[in-house]
Coordinates of C-alpha atoms in Angstrom, one line a residue:
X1403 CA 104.1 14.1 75.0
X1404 CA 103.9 11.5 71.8
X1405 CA 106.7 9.2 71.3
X1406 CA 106.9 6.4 68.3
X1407 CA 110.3 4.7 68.2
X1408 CA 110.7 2.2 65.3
X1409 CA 113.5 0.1 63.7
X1410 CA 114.1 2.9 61.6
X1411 CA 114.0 5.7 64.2
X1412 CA 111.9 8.0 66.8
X1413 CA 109.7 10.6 66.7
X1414 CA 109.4 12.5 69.6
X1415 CA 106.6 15.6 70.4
X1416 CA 106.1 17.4 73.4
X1417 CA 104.0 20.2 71.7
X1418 CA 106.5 22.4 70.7
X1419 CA 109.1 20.6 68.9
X1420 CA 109.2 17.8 67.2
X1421 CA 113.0 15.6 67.6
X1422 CA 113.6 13.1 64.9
X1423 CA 116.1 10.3 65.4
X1424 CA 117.5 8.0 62.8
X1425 CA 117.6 4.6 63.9
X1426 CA 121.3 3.2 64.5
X1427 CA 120.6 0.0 61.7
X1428 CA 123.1 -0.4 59.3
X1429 CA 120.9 0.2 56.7
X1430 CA 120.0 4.0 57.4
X1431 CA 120.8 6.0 54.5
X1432 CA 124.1 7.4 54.6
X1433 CA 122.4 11.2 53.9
X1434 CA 120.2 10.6 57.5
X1435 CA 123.7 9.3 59.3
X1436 CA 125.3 12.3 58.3
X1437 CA 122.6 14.6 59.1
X1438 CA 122.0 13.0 62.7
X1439 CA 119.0 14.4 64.7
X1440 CA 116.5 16.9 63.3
X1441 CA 114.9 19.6 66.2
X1442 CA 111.6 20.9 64.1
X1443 CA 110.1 23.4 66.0
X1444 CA 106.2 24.1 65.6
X1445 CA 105.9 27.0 63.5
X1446 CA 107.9 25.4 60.6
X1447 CA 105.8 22.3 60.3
X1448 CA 102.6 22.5 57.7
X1449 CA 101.4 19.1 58.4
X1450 CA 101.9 15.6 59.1
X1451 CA 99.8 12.6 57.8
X1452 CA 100.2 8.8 57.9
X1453 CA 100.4 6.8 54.4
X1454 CA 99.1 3.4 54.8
X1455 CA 100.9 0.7 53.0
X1456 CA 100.4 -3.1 52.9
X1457 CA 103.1 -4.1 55.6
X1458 CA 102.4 -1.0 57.7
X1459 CA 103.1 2.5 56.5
X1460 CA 105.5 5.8 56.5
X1461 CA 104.6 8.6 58.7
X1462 CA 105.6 11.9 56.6
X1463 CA 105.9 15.3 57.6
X1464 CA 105.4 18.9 55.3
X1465 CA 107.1 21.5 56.0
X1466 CA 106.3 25.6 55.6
X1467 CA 108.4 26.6 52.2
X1468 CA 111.2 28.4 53.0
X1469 CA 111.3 27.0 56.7
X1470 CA 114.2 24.5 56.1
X1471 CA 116.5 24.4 53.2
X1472 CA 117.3 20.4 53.0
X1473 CA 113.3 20.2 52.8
X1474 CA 113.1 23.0 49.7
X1475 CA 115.8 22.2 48.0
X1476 CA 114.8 18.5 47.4
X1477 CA 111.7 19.4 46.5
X1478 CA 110.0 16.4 47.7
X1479 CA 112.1 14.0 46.0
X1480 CA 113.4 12.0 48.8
X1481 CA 112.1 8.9 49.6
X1482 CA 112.8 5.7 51.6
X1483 CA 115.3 5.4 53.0
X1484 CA 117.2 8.9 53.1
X1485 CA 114.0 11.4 54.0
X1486 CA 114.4 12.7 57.1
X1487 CA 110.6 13.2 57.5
X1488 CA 109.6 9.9 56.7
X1489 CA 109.3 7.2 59.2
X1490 CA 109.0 3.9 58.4
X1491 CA 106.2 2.4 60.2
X1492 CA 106.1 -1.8 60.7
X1493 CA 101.8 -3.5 60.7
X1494 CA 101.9 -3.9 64.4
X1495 CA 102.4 0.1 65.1
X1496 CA 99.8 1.7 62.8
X1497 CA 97.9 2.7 65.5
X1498 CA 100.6 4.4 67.1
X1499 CA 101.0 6.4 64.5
X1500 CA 97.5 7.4 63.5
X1501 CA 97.6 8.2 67.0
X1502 CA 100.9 10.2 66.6
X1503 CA 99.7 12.2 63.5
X1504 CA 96.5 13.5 65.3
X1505 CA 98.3 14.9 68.0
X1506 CA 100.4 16.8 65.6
X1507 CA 97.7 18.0 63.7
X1508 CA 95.9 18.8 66.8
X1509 CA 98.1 20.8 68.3
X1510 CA 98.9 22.4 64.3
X1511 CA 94.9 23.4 64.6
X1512 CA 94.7 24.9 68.2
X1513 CA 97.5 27.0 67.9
X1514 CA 96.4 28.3 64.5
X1515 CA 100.1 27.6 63.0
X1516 CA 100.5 29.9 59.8
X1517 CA 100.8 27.1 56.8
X1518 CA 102.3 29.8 54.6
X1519 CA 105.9 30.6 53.6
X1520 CA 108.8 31.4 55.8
X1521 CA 110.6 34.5 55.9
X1522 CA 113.7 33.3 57.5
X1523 CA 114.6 29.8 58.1
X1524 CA 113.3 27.7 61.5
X1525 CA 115.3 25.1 61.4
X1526 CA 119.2 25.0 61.6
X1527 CA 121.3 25.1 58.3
X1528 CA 124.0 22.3 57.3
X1529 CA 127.7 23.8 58.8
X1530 CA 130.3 24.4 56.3
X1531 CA 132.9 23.4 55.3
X1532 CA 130.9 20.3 53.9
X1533 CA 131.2 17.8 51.0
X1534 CA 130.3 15.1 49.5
X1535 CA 130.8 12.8 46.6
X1536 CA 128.5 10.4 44.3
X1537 CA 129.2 9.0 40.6
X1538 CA 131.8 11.5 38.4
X1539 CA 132.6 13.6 41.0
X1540 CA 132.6 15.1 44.9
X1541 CA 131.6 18.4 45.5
X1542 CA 133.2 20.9 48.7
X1543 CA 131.3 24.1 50.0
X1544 CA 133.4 26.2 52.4
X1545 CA 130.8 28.8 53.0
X1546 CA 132.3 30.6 49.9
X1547 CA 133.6 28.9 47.6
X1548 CA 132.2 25.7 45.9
X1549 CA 134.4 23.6 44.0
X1550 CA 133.9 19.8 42.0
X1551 CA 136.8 17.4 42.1
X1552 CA 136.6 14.7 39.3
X1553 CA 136.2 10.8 40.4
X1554 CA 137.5 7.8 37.7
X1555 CA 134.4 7.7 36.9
X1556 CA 134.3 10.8 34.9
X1557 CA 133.9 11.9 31.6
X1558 CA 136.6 12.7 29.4
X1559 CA 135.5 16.2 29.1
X1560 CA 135.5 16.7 32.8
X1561 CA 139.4 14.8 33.0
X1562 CA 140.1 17.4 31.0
X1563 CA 139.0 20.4 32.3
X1564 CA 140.2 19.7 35.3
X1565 CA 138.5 20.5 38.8
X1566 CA 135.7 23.6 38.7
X1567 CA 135.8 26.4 41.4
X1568 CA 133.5 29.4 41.8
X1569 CA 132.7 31.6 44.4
X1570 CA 129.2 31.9 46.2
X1571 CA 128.4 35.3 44.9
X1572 CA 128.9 33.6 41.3
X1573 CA 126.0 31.1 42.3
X1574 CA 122.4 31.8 40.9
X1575 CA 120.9 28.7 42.2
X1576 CA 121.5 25.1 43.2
X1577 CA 119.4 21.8 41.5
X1578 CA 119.4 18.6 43.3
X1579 CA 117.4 15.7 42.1
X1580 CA 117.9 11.7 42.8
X1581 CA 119.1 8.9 40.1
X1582 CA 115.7 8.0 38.5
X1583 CA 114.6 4.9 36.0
X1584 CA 118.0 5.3 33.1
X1585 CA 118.5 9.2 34.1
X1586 CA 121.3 10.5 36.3
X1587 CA 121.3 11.4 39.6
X1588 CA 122.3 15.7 39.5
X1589 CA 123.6 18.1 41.7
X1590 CA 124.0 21.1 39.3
X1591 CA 124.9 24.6 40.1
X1592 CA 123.3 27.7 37.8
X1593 CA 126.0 30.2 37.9
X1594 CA 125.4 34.6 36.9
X1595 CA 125.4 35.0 33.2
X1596 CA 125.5 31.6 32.0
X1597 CA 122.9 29.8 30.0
X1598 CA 120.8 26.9 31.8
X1599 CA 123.6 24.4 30.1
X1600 CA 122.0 21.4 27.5
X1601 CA 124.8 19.5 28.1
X1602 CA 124.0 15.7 29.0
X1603 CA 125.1 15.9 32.8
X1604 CA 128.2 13.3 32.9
X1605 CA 129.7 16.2 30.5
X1606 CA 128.3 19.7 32.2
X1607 CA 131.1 20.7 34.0
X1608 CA 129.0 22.2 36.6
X1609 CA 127.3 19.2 37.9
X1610 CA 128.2 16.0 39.6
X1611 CA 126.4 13.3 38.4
X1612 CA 125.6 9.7 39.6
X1613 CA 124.1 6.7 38.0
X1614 CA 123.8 3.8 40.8
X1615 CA 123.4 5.5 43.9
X1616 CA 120.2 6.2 44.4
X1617 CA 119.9 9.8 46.3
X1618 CA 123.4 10.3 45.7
X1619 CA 124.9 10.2 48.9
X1620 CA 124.9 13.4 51.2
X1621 CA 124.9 15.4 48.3
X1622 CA 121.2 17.0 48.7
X1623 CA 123.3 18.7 51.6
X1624 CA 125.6 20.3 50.2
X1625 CA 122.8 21.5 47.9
X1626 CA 121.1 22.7 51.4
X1627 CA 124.3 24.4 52.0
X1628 CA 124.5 26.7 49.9
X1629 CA 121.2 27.5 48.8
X1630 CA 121.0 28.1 52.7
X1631 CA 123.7 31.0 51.8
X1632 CA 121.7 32.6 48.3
X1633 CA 119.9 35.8 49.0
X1634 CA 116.4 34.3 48.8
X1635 CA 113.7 35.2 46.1
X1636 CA 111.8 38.1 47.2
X1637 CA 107.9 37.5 46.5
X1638 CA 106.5 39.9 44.3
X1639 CA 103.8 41.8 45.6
X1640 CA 100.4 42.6 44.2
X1641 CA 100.4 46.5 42.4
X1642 CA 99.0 48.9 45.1
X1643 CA 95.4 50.1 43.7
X1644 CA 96.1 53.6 42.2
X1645 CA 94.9 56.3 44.7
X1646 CA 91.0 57.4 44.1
X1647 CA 91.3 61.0 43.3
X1648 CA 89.2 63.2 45.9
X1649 CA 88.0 65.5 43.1
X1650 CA 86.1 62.4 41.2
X1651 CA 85.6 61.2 44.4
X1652 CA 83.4 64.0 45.7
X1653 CA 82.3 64.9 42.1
X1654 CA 80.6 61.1 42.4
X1655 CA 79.1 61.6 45.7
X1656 CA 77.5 65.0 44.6
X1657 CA 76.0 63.3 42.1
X1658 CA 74.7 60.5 43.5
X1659 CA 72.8 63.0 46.5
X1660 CA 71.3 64.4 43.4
X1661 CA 70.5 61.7 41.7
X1662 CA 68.4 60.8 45.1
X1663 CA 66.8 64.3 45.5
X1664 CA 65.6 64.1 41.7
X1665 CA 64.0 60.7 42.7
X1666 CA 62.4 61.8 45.3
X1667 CA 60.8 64.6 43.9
X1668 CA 59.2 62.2 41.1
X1669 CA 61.6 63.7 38.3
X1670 CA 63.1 60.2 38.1
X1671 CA 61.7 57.0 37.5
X1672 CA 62.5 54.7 39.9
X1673 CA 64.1 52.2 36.8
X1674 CA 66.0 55.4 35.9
X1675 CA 67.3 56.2 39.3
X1676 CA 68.3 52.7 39.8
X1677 CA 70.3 52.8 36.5
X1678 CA 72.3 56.3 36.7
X1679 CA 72.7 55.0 40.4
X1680 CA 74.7 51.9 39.3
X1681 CA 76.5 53.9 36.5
X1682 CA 77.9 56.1 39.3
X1683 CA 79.0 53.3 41.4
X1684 CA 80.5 51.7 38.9
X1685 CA 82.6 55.0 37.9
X1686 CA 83.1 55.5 41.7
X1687 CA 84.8 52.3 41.6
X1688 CA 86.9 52.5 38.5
X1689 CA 88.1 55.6 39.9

């Protein structure tokens, strides 16, 4: 088994699973506090690495697409302090977790762990009812309905619309993505038969929008939420080769056994049996 436990929380890996536990400081992201302890079992985890930094470093784990919808729906956007699958690492434990990396990857490489995309997901989805708020607005998810309440800190246009309510099945797809540089914080929903919206978002009236808090909150999951409960994107697959019909098939075969005979008996060159003999290969495989 290989343990780190930090300030900011333990990682704990018995070869199977992987249990991740924020630290009880007061500065832990509220999204972390709300989402507790994280059970990530083997098969959902596509790798782990640690990123050297000058006063020590973060240890961050990748997981499989489609293995766990907090991880897919922020898209990588999390950082310090609210990711889950970052660990803040102080100088004088760098070696523990070099040390703690290898045997993750170690055990990733022996077992052969498929680094592909999930068909279900591996690790548990955020219960419902759920809700948050950040900015203009809270949003509440009861498993089928979504709904945005309006804070004081809302636009007119939103005052005046009033709170927004939709069910699931109206839901295309759910954005999330944290305050950034001047931008807004969003967590927008993408409803059937509607336009993507151009509206700035303090005035689409299907987002909630922040501008100080940096990740918003525990809004990324209520985004999780509910793309948790979206029929997923089916891949689409390659085109089946069209069937090689047995007639041109065989038709090529003959040909190529008389092809041979004719070279044998010296009617053929062999520069011109070599040729017709790659034409018919070529037509046998085009067939």
């Amino acid at each position: 088994m290989a343990e780190i436990a930090v300030p900011d929380g333990s990682w704990t890996f018995n070869g199977e699973l992987l249990r991740i536990v924020p630290g009880s400081d007061k500065d832990i992201d509220e999204l972390r506090r709300t989402l507790g302890e994280v059970r990530v079992p083997l098969e959902a985890i596509a790798g782990v690495a640690f990123e050297p930094a000058r006063k020590g470093g973060h240890l961050r784990l990748r997981l499989r697409k489609g293995a766990d919808a907090l991880f897919d729906v922020a898209a990588g956007a999390l950082g310090p302090p609210a990711d889950p699958y970052r660990l803040a690492v102080p100088k004088a434990r760098v070696g523990a977790a070099e040390y703690f990396a290898d045997e993750i990857r170690d055990t990733l490489t022996v077992y052969q762990t498929p680094g592909g995309p999930c068909d279900d997901y591996l690790l548990p989805v955020p219960d419902v009812p759920i809700s948050a708020s950040a900015g203009d607005g809270a949003a509440l998810f009861d498993g089928e309905r979504v709904r945005l309440e309006w804070t004081g800190w809302a636009s007119t246009e939103k005052e005046k619309a009033g709170p927004q309510e939709f069910p699931l099945s109206d839901v295309s797809g759910v954005e999330w993505k944290p305050q950034s540089g001047m931008g807004y914080g969003t967590l927008r929903f993408r409803i059937k038969g509607e336009a993507p919206s151009a509206r700035p978002p303090q005035k689409d009236l299907r987002c909630v929008s922040w501008g100080i808090q940096r990740f918003g909150g525990a809004t990324a999951l209520v985004a999780a939420a509910v793309l948790a409960r979206l029929p997923r994107e089916q891949p689409e697959l390659p085109a089946a080769p069209p069937p090689v019909a047995d007639d041109v098939h065989d038709a090529v075969l003959r040909r190529l056994a008389e092809l041979g005979q004719l070279h044998r008996s010296g009617v053929l060159t062999d520069e011109e049996f070599a040729t017709a003999k790659q034409a018919m290969i070529r037509r046998l495989q085009e067939s």
